[in-house]
Coordinates of N, CA and C in Angstrom, one line a residue:
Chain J
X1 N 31.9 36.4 13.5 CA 32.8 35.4 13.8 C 32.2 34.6 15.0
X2 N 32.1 33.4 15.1 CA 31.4 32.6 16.0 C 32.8 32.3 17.1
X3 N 32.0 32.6 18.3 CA 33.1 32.4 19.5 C 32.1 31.5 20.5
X4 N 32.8 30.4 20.8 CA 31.9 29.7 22.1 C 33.4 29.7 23.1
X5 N 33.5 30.0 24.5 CA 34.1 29.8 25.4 C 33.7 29.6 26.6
X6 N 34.3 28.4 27.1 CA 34.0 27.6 28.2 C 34.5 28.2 29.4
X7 N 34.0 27.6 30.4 CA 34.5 28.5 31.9 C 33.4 27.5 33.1
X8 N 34.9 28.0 34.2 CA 34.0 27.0 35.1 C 34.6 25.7 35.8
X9 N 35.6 25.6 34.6 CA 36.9 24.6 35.7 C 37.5 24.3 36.4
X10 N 38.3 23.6 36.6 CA 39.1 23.4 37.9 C 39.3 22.3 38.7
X11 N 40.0 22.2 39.8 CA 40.0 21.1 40.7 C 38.8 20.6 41.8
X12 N 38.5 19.7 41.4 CA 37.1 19.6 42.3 C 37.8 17.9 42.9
X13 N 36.8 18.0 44.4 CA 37.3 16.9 44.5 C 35.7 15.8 44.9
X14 N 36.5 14.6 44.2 CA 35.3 13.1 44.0 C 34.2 13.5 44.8
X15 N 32.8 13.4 44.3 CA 31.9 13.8 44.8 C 31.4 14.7 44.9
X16 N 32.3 16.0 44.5 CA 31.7 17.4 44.6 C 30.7 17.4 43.1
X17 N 30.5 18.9 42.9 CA 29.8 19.3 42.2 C 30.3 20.6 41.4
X18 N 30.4 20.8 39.7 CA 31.2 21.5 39.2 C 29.7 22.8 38.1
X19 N 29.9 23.4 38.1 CA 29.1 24.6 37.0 C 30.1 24.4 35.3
X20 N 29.6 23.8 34.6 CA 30.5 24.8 33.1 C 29.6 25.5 32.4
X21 N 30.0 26.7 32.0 CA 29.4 27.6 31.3 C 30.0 27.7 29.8
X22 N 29.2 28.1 28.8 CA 29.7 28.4 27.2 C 28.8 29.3 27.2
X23 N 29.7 30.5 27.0 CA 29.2 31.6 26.3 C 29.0 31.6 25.1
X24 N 28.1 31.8 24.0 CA 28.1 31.8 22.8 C 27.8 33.4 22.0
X25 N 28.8 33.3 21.1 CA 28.6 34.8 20.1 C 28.8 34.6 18.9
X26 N 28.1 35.6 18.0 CA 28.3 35.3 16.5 C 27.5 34.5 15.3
X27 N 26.2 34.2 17.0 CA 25.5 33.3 15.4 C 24.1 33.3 16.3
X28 N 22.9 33.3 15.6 CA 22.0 32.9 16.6 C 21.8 31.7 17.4
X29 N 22.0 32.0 18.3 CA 22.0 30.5 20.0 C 21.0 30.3 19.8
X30 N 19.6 30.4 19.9 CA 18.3 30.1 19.9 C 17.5 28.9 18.5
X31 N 19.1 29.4 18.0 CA 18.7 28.1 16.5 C 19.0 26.8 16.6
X32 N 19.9 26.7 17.1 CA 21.2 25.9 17.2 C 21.4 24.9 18.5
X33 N 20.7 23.4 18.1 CA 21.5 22.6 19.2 C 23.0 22.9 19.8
X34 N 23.2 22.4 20.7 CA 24.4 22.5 21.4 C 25.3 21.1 22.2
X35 N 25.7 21.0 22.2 CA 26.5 19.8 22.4 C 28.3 20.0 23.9
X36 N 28.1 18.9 24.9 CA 29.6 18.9 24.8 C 30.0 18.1 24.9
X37 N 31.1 18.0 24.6 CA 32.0 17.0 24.3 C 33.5 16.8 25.5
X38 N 33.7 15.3 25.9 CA 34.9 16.0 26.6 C 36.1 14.5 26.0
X39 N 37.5 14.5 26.8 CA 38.5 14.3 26.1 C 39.5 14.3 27.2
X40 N 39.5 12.9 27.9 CA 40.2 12.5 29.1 C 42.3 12.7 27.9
X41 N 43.1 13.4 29.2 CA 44.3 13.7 28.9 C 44.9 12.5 28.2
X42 N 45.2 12.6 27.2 CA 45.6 12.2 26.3 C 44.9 10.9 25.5
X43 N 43.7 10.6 25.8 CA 42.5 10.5 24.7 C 41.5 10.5 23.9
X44 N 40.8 9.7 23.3 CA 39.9 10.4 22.4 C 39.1 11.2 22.8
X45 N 37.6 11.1 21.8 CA 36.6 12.1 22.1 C 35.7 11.2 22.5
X46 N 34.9 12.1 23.3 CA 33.4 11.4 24.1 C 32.4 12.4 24.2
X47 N 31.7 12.0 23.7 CA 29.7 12.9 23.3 C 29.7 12.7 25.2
X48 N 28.7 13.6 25.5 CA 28.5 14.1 26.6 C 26.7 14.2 26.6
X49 N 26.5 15.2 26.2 CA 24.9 15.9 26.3 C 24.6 16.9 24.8
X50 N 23.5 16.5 24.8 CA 22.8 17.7 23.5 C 21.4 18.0 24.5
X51 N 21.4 19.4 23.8 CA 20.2 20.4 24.2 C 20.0 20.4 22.9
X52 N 18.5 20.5 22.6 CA 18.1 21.0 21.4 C 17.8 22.6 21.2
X53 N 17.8 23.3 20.2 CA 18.0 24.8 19.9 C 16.9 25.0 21.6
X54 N 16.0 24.6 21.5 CA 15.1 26.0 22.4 C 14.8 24.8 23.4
X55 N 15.2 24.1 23.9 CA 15.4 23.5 25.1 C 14.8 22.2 25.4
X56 N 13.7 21.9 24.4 CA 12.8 21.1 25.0 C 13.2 19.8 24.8
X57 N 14.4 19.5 24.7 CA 15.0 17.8 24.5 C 16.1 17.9 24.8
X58 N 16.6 16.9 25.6 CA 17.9 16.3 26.1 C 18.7 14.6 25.8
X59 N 19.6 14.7 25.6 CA 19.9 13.6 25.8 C 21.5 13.6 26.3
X60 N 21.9 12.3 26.4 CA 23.0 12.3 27.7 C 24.0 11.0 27.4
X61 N 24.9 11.2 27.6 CA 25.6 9.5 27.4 C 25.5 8.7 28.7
X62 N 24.9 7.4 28.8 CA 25.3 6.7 29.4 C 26.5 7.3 30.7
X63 N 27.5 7.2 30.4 CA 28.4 7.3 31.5 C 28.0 8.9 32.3
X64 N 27.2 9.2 32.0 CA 27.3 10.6 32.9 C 25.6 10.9 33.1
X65 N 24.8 10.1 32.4 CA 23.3 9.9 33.3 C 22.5 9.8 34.3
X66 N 21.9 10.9 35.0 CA 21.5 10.9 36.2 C 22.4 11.5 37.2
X67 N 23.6 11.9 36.5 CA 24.8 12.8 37.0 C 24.6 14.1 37.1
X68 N 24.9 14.1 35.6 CA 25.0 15.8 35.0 C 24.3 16.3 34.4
X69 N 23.6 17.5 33.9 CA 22.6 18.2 33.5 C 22.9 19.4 32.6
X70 N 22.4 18.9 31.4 CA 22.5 20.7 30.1 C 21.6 21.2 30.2
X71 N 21.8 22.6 30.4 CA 20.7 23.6 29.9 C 21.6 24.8 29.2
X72 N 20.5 25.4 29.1 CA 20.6 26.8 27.8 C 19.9 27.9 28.2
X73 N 20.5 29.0 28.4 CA 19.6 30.1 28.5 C 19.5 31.2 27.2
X74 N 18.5 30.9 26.4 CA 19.1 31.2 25.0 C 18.8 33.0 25.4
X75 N 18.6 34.1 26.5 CA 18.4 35.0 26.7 C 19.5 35.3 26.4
X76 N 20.7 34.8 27.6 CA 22.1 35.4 27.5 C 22.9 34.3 26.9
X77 N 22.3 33.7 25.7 CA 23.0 32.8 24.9 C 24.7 32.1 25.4
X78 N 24.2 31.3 26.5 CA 25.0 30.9 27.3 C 24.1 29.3 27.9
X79 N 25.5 28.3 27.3 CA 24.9 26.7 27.7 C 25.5 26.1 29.1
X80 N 24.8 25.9 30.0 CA 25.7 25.3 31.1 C 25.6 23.5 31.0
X81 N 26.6 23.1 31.8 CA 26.5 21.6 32.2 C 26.5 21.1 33.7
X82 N 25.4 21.3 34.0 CA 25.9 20.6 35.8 C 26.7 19.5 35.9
X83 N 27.6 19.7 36.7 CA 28.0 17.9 36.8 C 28.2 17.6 37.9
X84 N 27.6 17.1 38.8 CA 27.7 16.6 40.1 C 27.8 15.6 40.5
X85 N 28.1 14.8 41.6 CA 28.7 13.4 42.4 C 29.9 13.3 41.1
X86 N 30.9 13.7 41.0 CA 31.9 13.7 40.1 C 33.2 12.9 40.2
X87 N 33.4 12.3 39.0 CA 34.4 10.7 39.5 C 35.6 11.2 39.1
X88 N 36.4 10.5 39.5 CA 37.6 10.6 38.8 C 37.8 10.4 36.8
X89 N 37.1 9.8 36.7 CA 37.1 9.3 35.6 C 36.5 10.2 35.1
X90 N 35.9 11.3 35.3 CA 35.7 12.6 34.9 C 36.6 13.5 34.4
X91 N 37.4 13.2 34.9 CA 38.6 14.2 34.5 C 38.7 14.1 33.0
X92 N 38.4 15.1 32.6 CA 38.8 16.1 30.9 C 38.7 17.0 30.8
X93 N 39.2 17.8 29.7 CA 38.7 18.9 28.9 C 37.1 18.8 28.4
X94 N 36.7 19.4 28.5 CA 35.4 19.5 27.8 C 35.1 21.2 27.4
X95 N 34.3 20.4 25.6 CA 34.2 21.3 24.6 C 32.7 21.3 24.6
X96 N 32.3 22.9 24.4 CA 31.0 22.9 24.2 C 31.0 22.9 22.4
X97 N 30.1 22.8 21.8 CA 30.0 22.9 20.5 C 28.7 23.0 20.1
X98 N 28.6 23.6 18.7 CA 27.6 23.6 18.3 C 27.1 22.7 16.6
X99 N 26.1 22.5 16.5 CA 25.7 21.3 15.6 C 24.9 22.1 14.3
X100 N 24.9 21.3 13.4 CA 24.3 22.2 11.7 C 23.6 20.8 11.5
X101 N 22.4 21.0 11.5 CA 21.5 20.1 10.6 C 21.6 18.2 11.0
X102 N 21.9 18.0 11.6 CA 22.4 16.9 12.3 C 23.5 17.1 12.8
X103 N 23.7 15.9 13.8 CA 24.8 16.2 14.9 C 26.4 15.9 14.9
X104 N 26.7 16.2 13.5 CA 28.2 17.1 13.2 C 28.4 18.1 14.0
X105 N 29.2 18.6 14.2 CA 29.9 19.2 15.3 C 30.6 20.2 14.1
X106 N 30.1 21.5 14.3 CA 30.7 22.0 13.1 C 31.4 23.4 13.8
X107 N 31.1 24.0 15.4 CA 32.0 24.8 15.6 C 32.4 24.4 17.1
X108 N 33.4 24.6 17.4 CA 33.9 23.8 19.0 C 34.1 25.6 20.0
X109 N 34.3 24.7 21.5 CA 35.0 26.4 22.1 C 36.6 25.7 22.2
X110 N 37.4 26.4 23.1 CA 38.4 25.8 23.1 C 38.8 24.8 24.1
X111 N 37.6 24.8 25.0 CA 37.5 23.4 25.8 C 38.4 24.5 27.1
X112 N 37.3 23.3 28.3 CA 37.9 24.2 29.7 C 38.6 22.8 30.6
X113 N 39.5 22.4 30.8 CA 39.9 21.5 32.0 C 39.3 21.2 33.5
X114 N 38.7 20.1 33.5 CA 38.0 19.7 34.6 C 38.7 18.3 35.4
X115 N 39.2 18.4 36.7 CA 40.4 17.7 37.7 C 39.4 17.0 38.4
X116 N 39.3 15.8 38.8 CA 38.4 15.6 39.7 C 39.7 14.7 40.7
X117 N 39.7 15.3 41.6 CA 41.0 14.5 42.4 C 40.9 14.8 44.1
X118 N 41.6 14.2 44.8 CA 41.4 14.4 46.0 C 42.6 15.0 46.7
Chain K
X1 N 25.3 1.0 21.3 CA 26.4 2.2 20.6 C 26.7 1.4 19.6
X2 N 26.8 2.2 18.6 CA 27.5 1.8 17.3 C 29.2 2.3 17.5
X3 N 29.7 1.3 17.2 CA 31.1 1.2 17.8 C 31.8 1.7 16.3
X4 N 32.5 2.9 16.2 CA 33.6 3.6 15.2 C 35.1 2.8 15.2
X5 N 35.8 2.0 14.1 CA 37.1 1.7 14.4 C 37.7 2.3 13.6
X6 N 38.9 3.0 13.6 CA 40.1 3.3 12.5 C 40.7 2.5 12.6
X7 N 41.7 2.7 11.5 CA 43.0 2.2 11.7 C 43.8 2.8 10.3
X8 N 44.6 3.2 10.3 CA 45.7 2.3 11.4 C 45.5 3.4 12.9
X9 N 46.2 3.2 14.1 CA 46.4 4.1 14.9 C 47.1 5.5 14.6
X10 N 48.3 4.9 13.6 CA 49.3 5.8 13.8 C 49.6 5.6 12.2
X11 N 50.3 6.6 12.1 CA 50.4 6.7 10.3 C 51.6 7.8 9.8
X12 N 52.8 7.4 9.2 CA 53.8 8.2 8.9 C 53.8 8.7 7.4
X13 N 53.9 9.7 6.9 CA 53.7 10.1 5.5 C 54.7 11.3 4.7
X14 N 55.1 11.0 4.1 CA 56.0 11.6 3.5 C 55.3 13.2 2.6
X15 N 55.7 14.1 2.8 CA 55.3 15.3 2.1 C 55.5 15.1 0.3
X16 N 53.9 15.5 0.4 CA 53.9 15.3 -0.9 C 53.0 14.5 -1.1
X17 N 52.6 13.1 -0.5 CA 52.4 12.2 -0.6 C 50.7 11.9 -0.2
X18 N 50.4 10.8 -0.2 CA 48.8 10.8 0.0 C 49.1 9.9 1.3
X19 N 48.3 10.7 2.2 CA 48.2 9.8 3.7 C 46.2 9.2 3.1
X20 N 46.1 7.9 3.6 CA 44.8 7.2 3.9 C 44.5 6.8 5.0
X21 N 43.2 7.5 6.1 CA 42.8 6.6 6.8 C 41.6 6.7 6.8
X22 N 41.1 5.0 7.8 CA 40.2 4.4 7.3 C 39.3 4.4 8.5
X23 N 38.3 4.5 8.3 CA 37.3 4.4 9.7 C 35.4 3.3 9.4
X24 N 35.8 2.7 10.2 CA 34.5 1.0 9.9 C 33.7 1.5 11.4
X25 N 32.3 1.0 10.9 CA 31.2 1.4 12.0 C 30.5 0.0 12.3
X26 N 30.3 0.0 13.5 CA 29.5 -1.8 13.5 C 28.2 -1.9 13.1
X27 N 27.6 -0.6 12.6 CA 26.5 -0.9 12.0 C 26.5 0.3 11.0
X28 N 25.2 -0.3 9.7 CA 25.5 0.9 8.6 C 25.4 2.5 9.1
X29 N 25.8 3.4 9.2 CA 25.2 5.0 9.1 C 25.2 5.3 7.8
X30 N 24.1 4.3 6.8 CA 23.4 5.1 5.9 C 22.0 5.5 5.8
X31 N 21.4 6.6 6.2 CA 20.3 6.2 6.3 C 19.2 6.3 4.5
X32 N 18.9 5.1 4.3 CA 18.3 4.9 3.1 C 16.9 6.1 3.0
X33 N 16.5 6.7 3.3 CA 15.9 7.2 2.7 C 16.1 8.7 2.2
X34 N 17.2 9.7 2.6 CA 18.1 10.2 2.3 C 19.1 10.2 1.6
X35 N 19.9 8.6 1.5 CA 20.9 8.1 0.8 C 21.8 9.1 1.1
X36 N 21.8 9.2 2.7 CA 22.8 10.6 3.5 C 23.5 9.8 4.3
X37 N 25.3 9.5 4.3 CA 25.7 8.8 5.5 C 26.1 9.6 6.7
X38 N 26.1 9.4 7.7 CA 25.6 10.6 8.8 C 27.4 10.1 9.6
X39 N 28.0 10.1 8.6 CA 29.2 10.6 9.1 C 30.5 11.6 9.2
X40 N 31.1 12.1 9.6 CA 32.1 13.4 9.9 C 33.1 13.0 10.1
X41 N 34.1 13.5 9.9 CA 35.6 13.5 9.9 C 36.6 15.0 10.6
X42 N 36.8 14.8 11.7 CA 37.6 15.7 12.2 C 39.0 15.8 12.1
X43 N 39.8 17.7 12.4 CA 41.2 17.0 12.6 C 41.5 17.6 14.0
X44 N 41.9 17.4 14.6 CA 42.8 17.9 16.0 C 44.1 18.2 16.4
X45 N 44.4 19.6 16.6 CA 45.8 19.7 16.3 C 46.2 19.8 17.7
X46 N 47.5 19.4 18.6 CA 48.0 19.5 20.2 C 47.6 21.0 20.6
X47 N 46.8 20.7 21.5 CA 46.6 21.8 22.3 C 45.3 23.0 21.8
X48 N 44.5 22.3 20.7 CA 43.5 22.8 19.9 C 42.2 22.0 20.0
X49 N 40.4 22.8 19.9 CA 39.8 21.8 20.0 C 40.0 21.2 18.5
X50 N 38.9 20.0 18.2 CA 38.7 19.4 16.7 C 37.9 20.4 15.7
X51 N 38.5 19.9 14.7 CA 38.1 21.1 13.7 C 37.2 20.4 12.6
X52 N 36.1 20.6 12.4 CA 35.2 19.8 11.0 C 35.6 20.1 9.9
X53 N 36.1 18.6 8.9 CA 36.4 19.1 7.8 C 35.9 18.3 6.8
X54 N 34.7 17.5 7.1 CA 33.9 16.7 6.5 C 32.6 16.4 7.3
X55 N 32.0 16.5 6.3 CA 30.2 15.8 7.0 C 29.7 15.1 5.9
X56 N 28.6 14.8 6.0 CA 27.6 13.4 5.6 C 28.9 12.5 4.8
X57 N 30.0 12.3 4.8 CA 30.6 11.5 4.8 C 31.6 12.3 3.2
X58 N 31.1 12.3 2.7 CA 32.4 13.6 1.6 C 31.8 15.0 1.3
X59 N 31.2 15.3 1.6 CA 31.5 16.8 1.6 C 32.5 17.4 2.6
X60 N 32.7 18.4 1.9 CA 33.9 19.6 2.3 C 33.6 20.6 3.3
X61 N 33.6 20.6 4.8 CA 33.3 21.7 5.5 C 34.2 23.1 4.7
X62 N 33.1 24.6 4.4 CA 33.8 25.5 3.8 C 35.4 25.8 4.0
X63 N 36.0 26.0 3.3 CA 37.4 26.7 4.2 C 38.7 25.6 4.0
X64 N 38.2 24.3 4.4 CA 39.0 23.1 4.4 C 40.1 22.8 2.9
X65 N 40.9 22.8 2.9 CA 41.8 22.4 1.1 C 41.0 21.5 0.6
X66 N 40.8 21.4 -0.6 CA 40.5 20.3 -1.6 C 41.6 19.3 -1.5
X67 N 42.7 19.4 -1.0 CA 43.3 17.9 -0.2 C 42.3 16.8 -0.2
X68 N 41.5 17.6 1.2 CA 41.4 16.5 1.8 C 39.8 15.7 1.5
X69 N 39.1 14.9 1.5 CA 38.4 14.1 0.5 C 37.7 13.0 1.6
X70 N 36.6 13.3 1.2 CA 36.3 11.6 1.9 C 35.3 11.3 1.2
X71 N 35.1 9.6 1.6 CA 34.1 8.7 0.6 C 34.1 7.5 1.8
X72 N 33.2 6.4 1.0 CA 32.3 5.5 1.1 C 30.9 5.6 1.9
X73 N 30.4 4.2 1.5 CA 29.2 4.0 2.1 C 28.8 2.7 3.1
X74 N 28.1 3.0 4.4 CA 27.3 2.0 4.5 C 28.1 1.8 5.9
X75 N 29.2 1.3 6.1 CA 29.9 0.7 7.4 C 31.3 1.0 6.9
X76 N 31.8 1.5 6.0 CA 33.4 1.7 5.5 C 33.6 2.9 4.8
X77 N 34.4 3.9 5.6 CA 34.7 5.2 5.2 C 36.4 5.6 5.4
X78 N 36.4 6.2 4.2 CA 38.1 6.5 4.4 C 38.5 8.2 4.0
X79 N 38.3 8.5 4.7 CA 39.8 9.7 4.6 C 40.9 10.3 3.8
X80 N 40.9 10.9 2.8 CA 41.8 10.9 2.1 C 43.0 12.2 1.8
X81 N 43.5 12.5 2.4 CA 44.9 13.8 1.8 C 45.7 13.2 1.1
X82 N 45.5 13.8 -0.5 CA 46.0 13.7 -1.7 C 47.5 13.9 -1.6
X83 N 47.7 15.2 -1.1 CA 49.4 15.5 -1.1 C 49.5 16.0 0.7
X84 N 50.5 15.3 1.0 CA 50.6 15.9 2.2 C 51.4 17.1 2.7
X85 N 51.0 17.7 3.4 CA 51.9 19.3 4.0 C 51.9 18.8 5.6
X86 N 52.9 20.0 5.7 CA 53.4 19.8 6.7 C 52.3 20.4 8.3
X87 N 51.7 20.9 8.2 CA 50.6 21.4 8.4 C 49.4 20.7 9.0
X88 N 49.7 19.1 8.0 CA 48.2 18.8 8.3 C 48.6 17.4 9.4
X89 N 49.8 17.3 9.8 CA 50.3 16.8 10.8 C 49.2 16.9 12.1
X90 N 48.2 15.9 12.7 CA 47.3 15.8 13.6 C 47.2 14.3 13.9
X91 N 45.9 14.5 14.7 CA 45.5 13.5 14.7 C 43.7 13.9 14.2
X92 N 43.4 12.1 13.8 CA 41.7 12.3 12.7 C 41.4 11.9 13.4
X93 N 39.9 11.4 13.4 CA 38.9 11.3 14.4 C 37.5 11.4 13.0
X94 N 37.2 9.7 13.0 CA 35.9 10.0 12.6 C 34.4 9.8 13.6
X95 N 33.1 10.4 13.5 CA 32.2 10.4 14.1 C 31.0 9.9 13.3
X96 N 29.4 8.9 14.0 CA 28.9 8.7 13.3 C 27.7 9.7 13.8
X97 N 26.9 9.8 13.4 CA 26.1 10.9 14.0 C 24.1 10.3 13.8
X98 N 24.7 9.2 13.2 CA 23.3 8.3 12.8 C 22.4 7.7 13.2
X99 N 22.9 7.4 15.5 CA 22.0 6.9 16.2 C 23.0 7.8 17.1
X100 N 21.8 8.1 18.1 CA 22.3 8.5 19.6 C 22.7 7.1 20.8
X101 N 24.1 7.6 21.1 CA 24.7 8.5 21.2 C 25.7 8.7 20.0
X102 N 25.9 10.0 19.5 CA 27.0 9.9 18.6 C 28.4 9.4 19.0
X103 N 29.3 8.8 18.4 CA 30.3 8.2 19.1 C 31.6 8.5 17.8
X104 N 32.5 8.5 18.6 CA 33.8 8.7 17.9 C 34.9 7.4 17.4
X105 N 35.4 7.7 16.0 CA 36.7 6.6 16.5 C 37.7 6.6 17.0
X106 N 38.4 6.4 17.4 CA 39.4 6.1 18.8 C 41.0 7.3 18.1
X107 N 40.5 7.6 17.0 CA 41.6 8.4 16.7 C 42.8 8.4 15.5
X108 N 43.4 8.8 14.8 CA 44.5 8.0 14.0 C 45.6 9.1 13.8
X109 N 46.9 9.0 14.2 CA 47.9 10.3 14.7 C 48.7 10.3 13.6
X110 N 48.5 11.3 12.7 CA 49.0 11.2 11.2 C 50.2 12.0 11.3
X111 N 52.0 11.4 11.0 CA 52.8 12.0 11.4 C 53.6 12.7 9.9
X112 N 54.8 13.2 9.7 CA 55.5 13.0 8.9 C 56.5 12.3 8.8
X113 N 56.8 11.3 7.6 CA 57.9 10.4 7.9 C 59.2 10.8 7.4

């Protein structure tokens, strides 16, 4: 059974700097790009970052470039996101996920809440 | 960015019944030499992440009812639950996955009427 859970949330305030972590189980991590996704309170979805399975590519959205940073430690199959100088407009849930064969999103975690407020 | 639009926003549907929605991309996600449209269809239920229940634009992620259906090609894709349950009460969300960044459509909150 594939389990990804997020961790690492919380109230941070403008400008600080936040850790999220995804644990991943159930499938081989070392295969598998990884993705997150996040989802300002009560709207849609917004692409974030992809790692590729074994690390050696990144890419990032616009809004959070030169910000935040994905990596992967596929030892302890666990994906982090730095996110630092952190805006308000940061504020969401964010889902880590994982991708099959292009970048469909075919398993999610249950997403961790991130506050950026003063 | 290739810009994703649904519509309608919001959508009331009687059980039983066939809910449609519809999702337009500002540029094609087909890529011709595949003849693979590199699109996905999610559902989201309150307080749940999104769940895949379609890729390259109609196939069936495993598990998902034969409900639910999708089609077209090129820049126009639609969504389709045949009969509606009470169940499938969400909101959709299509994605295109065919240039980076992948991008979403804005959503469509399928109720019962």
């Amino acid at each position: 059974q594939i389990q990804l859970v997020e961790s690492g949330g919380g109230v941070v305030q403008p400008g600080r700097s936040l850790r999220l972590s995804c644990a991943a189980s159930g499938f081989p991590f070392s295969s598998y790009g990884m993705h997150w996704v996040r989802q300002a309170p009560g709207k849609g979805l917004e692409w974030v970052a992809v790692i590729w399975h074994d690390g050696s590519n990144k890419d990032y959205a616009d809004s959070v470039k030169g910000r935040f940073t994905i990596s992967r430690d596929n030892s302890k199959n666990t994906l982090y996101l730095q996110m630092n100088s952190l805006r308000a407009e940061d504020t969401a849930v964010y889902y880590c996920a994982k991708d099959r064969n292009g970048w469909y999103l075919e398993d999610w975690g249950q997403g961790i809440l991130v506050t950026v407020s003063s | 960015d290739i810009v994703m639009t649904q519509s309608p926003d919001s959508l009331a549907v009687s059980l039983g019944e066939r809910a449609t929605i519809n999702c337009k991309s500002s540029q094609s996600v087909l890529y011709s030499s595949s003849n693979q449209n590199y699109l996905a269809w999610y559902q989201q239920k309150p307080g749940q992440p999104p769940k895949l229940l379609i890729y390259w634009a109609s196939t069936r992620e495993s598990g998902v009812p034969d409900r639910f259906s999708g089609s077209g090609s090129g820049t126009d894709f639609t969504l389709t639950i045949s009969s509606l349950q009470a169940e499938d009460v969400a909101v959709y969300f299509c994605q295109q996955y065919y240039a980076t960044p992948p991008t979403f459509g804005q959503g469509t909150k399928l109720e019962i009427k």
